[in-house]
XYZ file of C-alpha atoms in Angstrom:
360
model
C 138.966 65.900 83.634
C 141.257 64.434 85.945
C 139.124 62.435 88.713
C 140.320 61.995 92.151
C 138.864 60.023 94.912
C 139.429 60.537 98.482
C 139.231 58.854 101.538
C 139.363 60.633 104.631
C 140.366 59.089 107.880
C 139.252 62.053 110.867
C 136.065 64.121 111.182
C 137.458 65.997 113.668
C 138.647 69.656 113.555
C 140.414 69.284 110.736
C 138.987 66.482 108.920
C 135.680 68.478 109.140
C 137.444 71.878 108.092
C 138.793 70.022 104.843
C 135.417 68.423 103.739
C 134.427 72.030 103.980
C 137.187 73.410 102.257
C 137.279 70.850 99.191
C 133.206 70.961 99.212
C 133.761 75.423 98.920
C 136.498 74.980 96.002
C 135.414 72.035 94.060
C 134.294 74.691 91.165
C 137.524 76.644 91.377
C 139.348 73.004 90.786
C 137.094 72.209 88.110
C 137.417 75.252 86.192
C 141.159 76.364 86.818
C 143.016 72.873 87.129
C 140.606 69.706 85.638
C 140.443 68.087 88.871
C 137.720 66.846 90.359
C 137.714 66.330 93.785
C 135.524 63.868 94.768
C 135.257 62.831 98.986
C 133.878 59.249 98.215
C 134.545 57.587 101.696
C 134.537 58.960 105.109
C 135.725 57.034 108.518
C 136.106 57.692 112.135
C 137.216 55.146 114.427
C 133.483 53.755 114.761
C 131.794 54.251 111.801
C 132.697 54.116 107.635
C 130.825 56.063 104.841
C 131.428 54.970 100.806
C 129.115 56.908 98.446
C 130.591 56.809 94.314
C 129.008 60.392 93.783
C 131.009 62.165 96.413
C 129.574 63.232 99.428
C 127.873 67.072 99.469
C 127.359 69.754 102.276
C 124.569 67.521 103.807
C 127.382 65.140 104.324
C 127.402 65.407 108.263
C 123.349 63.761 108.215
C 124.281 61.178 105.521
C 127.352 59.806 107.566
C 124.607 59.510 110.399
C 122.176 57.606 108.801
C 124.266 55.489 105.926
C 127.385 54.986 107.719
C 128.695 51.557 109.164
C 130.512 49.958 111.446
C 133.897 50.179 110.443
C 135.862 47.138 108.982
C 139.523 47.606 108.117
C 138.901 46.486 104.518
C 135.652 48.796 103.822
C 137.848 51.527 101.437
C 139.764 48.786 99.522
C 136.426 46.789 98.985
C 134.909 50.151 97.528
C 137.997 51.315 96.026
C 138.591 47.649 93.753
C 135.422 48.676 91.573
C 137.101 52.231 90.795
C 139.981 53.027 88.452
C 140.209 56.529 89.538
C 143.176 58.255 91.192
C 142.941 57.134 95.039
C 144.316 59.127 97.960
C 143.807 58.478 101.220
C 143.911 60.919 103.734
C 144.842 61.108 107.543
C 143.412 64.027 109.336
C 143.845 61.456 113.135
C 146.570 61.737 115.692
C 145.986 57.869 115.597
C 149.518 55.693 115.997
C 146.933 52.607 115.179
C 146.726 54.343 111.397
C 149.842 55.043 111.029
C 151.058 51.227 110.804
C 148.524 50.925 108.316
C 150.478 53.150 105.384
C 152.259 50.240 103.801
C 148.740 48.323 103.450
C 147.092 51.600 101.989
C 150.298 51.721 99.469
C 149.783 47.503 98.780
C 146.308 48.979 98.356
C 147.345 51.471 95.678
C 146.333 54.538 97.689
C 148.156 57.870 97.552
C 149.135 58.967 101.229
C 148.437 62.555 102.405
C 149.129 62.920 106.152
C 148.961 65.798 109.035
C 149.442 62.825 111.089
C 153.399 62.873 112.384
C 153.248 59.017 113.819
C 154.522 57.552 110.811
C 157.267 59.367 110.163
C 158.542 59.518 113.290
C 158.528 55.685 114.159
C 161.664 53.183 113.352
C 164.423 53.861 110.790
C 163.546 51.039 109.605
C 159.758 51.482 109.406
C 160.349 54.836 107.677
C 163.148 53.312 105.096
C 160.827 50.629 103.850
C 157.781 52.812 103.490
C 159.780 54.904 101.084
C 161.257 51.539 99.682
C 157.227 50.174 98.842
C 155.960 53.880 97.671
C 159.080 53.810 94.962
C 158.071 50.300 94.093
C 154.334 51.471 93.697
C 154.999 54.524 91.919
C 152.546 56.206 94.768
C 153.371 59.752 96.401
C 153.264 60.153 100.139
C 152.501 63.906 101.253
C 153.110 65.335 104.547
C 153.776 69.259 104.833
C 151.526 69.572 107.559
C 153.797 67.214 109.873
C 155.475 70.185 110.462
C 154.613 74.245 110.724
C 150.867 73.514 109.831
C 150.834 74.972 106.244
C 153.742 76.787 105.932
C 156.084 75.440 103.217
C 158.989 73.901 106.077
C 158.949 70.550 104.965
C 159.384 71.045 101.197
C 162.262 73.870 101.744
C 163.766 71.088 103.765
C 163.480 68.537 101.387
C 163.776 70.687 98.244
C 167.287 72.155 99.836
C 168.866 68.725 100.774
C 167.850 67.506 97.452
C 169.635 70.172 95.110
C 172.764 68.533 97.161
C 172.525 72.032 99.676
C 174.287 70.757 103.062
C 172.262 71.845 105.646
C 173.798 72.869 109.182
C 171.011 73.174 111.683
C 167.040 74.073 111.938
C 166.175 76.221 114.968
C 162.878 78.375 116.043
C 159.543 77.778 117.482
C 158.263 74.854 115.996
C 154.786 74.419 117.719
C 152.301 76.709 117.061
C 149.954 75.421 119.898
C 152.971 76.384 122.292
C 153.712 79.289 120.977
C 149.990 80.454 120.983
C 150.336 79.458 124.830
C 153.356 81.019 125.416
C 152.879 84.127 123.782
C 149.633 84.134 125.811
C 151.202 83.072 129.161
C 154.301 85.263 128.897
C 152.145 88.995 128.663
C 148.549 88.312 129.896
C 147.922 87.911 133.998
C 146.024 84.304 133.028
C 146.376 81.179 134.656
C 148.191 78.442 132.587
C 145.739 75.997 132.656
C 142.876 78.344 131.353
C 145.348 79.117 127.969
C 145.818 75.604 127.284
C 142.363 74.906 127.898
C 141.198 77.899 125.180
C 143.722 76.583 122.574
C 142.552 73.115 122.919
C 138.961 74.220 122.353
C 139.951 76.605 119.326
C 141.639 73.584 117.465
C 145.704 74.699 118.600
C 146.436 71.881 120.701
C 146.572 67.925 119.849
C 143.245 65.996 121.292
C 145.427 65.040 124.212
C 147.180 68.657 125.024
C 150.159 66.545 126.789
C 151.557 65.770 123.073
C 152.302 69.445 122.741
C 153.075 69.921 126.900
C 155.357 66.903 127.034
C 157.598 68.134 124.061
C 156.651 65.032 122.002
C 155.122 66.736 119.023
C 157.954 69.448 118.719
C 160.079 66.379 119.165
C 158.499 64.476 115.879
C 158.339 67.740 114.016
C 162.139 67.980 114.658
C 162.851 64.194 113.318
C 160.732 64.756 110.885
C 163.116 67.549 109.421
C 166.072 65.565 110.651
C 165.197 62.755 108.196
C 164.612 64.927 105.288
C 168.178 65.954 105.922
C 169.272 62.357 105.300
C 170.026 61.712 109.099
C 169.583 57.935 110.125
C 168.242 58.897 113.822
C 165.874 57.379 116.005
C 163.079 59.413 118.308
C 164.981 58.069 121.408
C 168.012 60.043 120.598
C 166.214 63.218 121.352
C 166.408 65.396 124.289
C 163.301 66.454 125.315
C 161.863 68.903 128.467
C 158.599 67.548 129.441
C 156.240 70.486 130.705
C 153.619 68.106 132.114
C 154.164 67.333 136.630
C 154.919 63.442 136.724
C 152.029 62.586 138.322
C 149.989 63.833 135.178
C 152.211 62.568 132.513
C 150.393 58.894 133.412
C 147.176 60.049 133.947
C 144.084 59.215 131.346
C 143.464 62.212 129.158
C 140.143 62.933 131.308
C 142.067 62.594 134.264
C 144.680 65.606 133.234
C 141.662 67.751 132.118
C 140.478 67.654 135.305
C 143.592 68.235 137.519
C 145.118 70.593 134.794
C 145.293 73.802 137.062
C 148.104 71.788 138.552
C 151.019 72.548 136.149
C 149.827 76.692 137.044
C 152.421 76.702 139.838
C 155.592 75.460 138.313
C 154.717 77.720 135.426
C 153.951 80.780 137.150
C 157.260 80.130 138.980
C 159.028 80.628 136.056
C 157.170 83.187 134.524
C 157.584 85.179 137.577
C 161.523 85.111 137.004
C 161.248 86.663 133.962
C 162.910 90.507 133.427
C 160.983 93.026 131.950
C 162.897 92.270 128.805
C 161.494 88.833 128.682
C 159.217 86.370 127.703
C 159.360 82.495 127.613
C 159.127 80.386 124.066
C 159.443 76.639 123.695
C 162.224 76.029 121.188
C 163.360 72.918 119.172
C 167.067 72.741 117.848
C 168.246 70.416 115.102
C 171.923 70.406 114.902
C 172.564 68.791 111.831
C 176.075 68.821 111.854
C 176.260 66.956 115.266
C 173.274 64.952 115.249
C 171.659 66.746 117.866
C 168.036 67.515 118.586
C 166.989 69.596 121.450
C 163.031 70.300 123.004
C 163.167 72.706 125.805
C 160.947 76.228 127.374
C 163.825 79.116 127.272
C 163.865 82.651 128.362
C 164.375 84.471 125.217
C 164.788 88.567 124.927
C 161.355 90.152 123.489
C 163.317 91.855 120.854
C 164.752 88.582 119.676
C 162.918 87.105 116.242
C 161.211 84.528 118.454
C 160.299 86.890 121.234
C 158.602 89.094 118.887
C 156.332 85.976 117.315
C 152.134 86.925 118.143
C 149.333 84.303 118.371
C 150.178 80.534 116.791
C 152.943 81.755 114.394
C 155.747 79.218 113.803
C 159.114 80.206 113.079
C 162.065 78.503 111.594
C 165.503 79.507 110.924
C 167.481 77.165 108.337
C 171.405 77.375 108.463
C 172.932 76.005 105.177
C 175.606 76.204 102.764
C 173.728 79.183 100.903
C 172.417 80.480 104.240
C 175.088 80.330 106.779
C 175.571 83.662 108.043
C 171.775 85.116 107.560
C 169.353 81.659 107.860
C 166.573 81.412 105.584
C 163.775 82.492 107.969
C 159.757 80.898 107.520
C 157.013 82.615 109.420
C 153.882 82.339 109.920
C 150.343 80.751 111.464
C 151.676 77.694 112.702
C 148.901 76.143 114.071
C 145.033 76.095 113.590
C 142.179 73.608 111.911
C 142.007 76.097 108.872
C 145.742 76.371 107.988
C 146.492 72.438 108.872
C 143.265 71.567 106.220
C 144.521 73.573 104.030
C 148.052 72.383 104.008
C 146.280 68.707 103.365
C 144.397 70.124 100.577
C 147.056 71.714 98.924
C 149.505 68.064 99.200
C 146.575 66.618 97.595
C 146.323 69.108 94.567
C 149.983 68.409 94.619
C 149.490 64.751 93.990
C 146.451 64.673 91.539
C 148.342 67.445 89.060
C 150.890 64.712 88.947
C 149.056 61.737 87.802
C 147.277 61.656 84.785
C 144.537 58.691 85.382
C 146.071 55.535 86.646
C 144.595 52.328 85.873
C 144.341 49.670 88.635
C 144.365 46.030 87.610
């Protein structure tokens, strides 16, 4: 039996969802694959849980009562008693974590992210990451940087490496915005009130101006970029920011409260529209000329991405092998359940390839 421990950073949406998911399949892992999954510390940016037996579905009342203040060394203190594969998980938005990958790797931790920071910071940050993991012999896992669970980044990755030149990656790659502008673009709802729902139901990022600003389509597109081989830097992209200027500034409070003010720039657009069409926010990755576009379009409702319903991503890859009919991923694009599971399934991914690894 193949132990694994794992330390969650983010008891949030989708931190929560995964405890809850791992807790539900543990059996099923056991049984069908000889892993054992065991959660052994928990952390939010307050408080830090380590228990060696793996916490259970009373886990939200032990992290109450046991856990403590957090200290940046509480995992590796834990971990250094432990010989059992480590993989520490990011279920944050937090740009604070994300510096601290190279110290989890020092650590000997196994990285499995949702969290699109790190990947999207320097070249040079991202180079040397890669640079340590090789060194450590220690996997880094991020499919749900991009298109929640649906298999984007691997195809990517899996494409460029089998020496596949790849000529551009286009669609709708947010499925908070698309949930919003599928929403926005047939029902007679004010703007606000749909962003509001899908930050409630789990769609949006804590702070809904990552997805309104074109930022996190903007990382999900440099993510890709990368796996392509560019050498590109996030300032290089062009990006439409959806949020009024005088909000872009504000505290995240602060735009919750004066949110119904981005209604009237929207509606003016929307009211433009033809009966043949809707609005979708689009990224473009134009391998070929090193060009990355964010941006709202009018698209025909006929059109692949004008027929998209509720948080579905889509993404059209242009290669060698694909350059006259793209190799087309659809699918729930967004969402705490499809995200968690995407992290659970990079860390199956990892522990079925390490046998037990013995720390010194």
């Amino acid at each position: 039996m193949n132990i694994i421990h794992i330390y969650l950073f983010g008891l949030g949406n989708v931190g929560s969802t995964l405890i809850k998911q791992i807790l539900e399949s543990q059996h099923f892992f056991k049984t069908h694959q000889g892993i054992e999954l065991k959660i052994v510390g928990l952390a939010n940016s307050r408080k830090v849980l380590t228990t060696a037996d793996g916490i259970g579905d009373d886990w939200e009342q032990e992290f109450a009562q046991k856990s403590i203040t957090r200290r940046s060394d509480a995992f590796y203190d834990f971990a250094s008693s432990y010989v059992e594969v480590r993989i520490a998980v990011d279920a944050t938005a937090s740009k604070e974590l994300s510096h601290f990958y190279p110290e989890l790797v020092e650590q000997g931790f196994h990285v499995v992210t949702a969290n699109k920071i790190a990947n999207t910071l320097s070249q040079e940050f991202y180079d040397n990451l890669r640079l340590l993991l090789r060194e450590r012999d220690l996997s880094f896992e991020y499919e749900t940087n991009v298109g929640a669970g649906l298999p984007i980044v691997d195809t990517i990755r899996n494409l460029h490496k089998s020496g596949e030149e790849i000529f551009a990656v286009n669609g709708v790659f947010s499925g908070s915005l698309g949930y919003i502008f599928n929403r926005f673009s047939e029902e007679e709802l004010p703007f606000s009130s749909i962003v509001l729902e899908a930050l409630k139901n789990g769609y949006t990022e804590p702070d809904p101006r990552e997805d309104l600003s074109g930022n996190d389509v903007a990382r999900k597109l440099l993510v890709l970029a990368r796996e392509t081989g560019l050498k590109i830097e996030f300032s290089d992209i062009t990006i439409e920011n959806l949020v009024i200027l005088d909000l872009q500034t504000a505290s995240a409070n602060q735009f919750i409260d004066r949110i119904t003010e981005l209604d009237k720039p929207l509606l003016h657009r929307k009211s433009l529209l033809q009966p043949d069409e809707v609005l979708r926010h689009l990224g473009k990755l134009d391998v070929v000329n090193k060009s990355l576009e964010v941006s709202l379009q009018v698209v025909k409702k006929d059109s692949p991405a004008g027929q998209l319903q509720g948080s579905d991503g889509f993404f059209e890859i242009y290669s060698e092998s694909y350059a006259s009919h793209p190799l087309v991923i659809k699918g729930a694009g967004a969402g705490k359940a499809v995200t968690a599971r995407g992290l659970l399934s990079d860390i199956i991914k990892i522990a079925k390839s390490c046998p037990i690894v013995i720390y010194k």
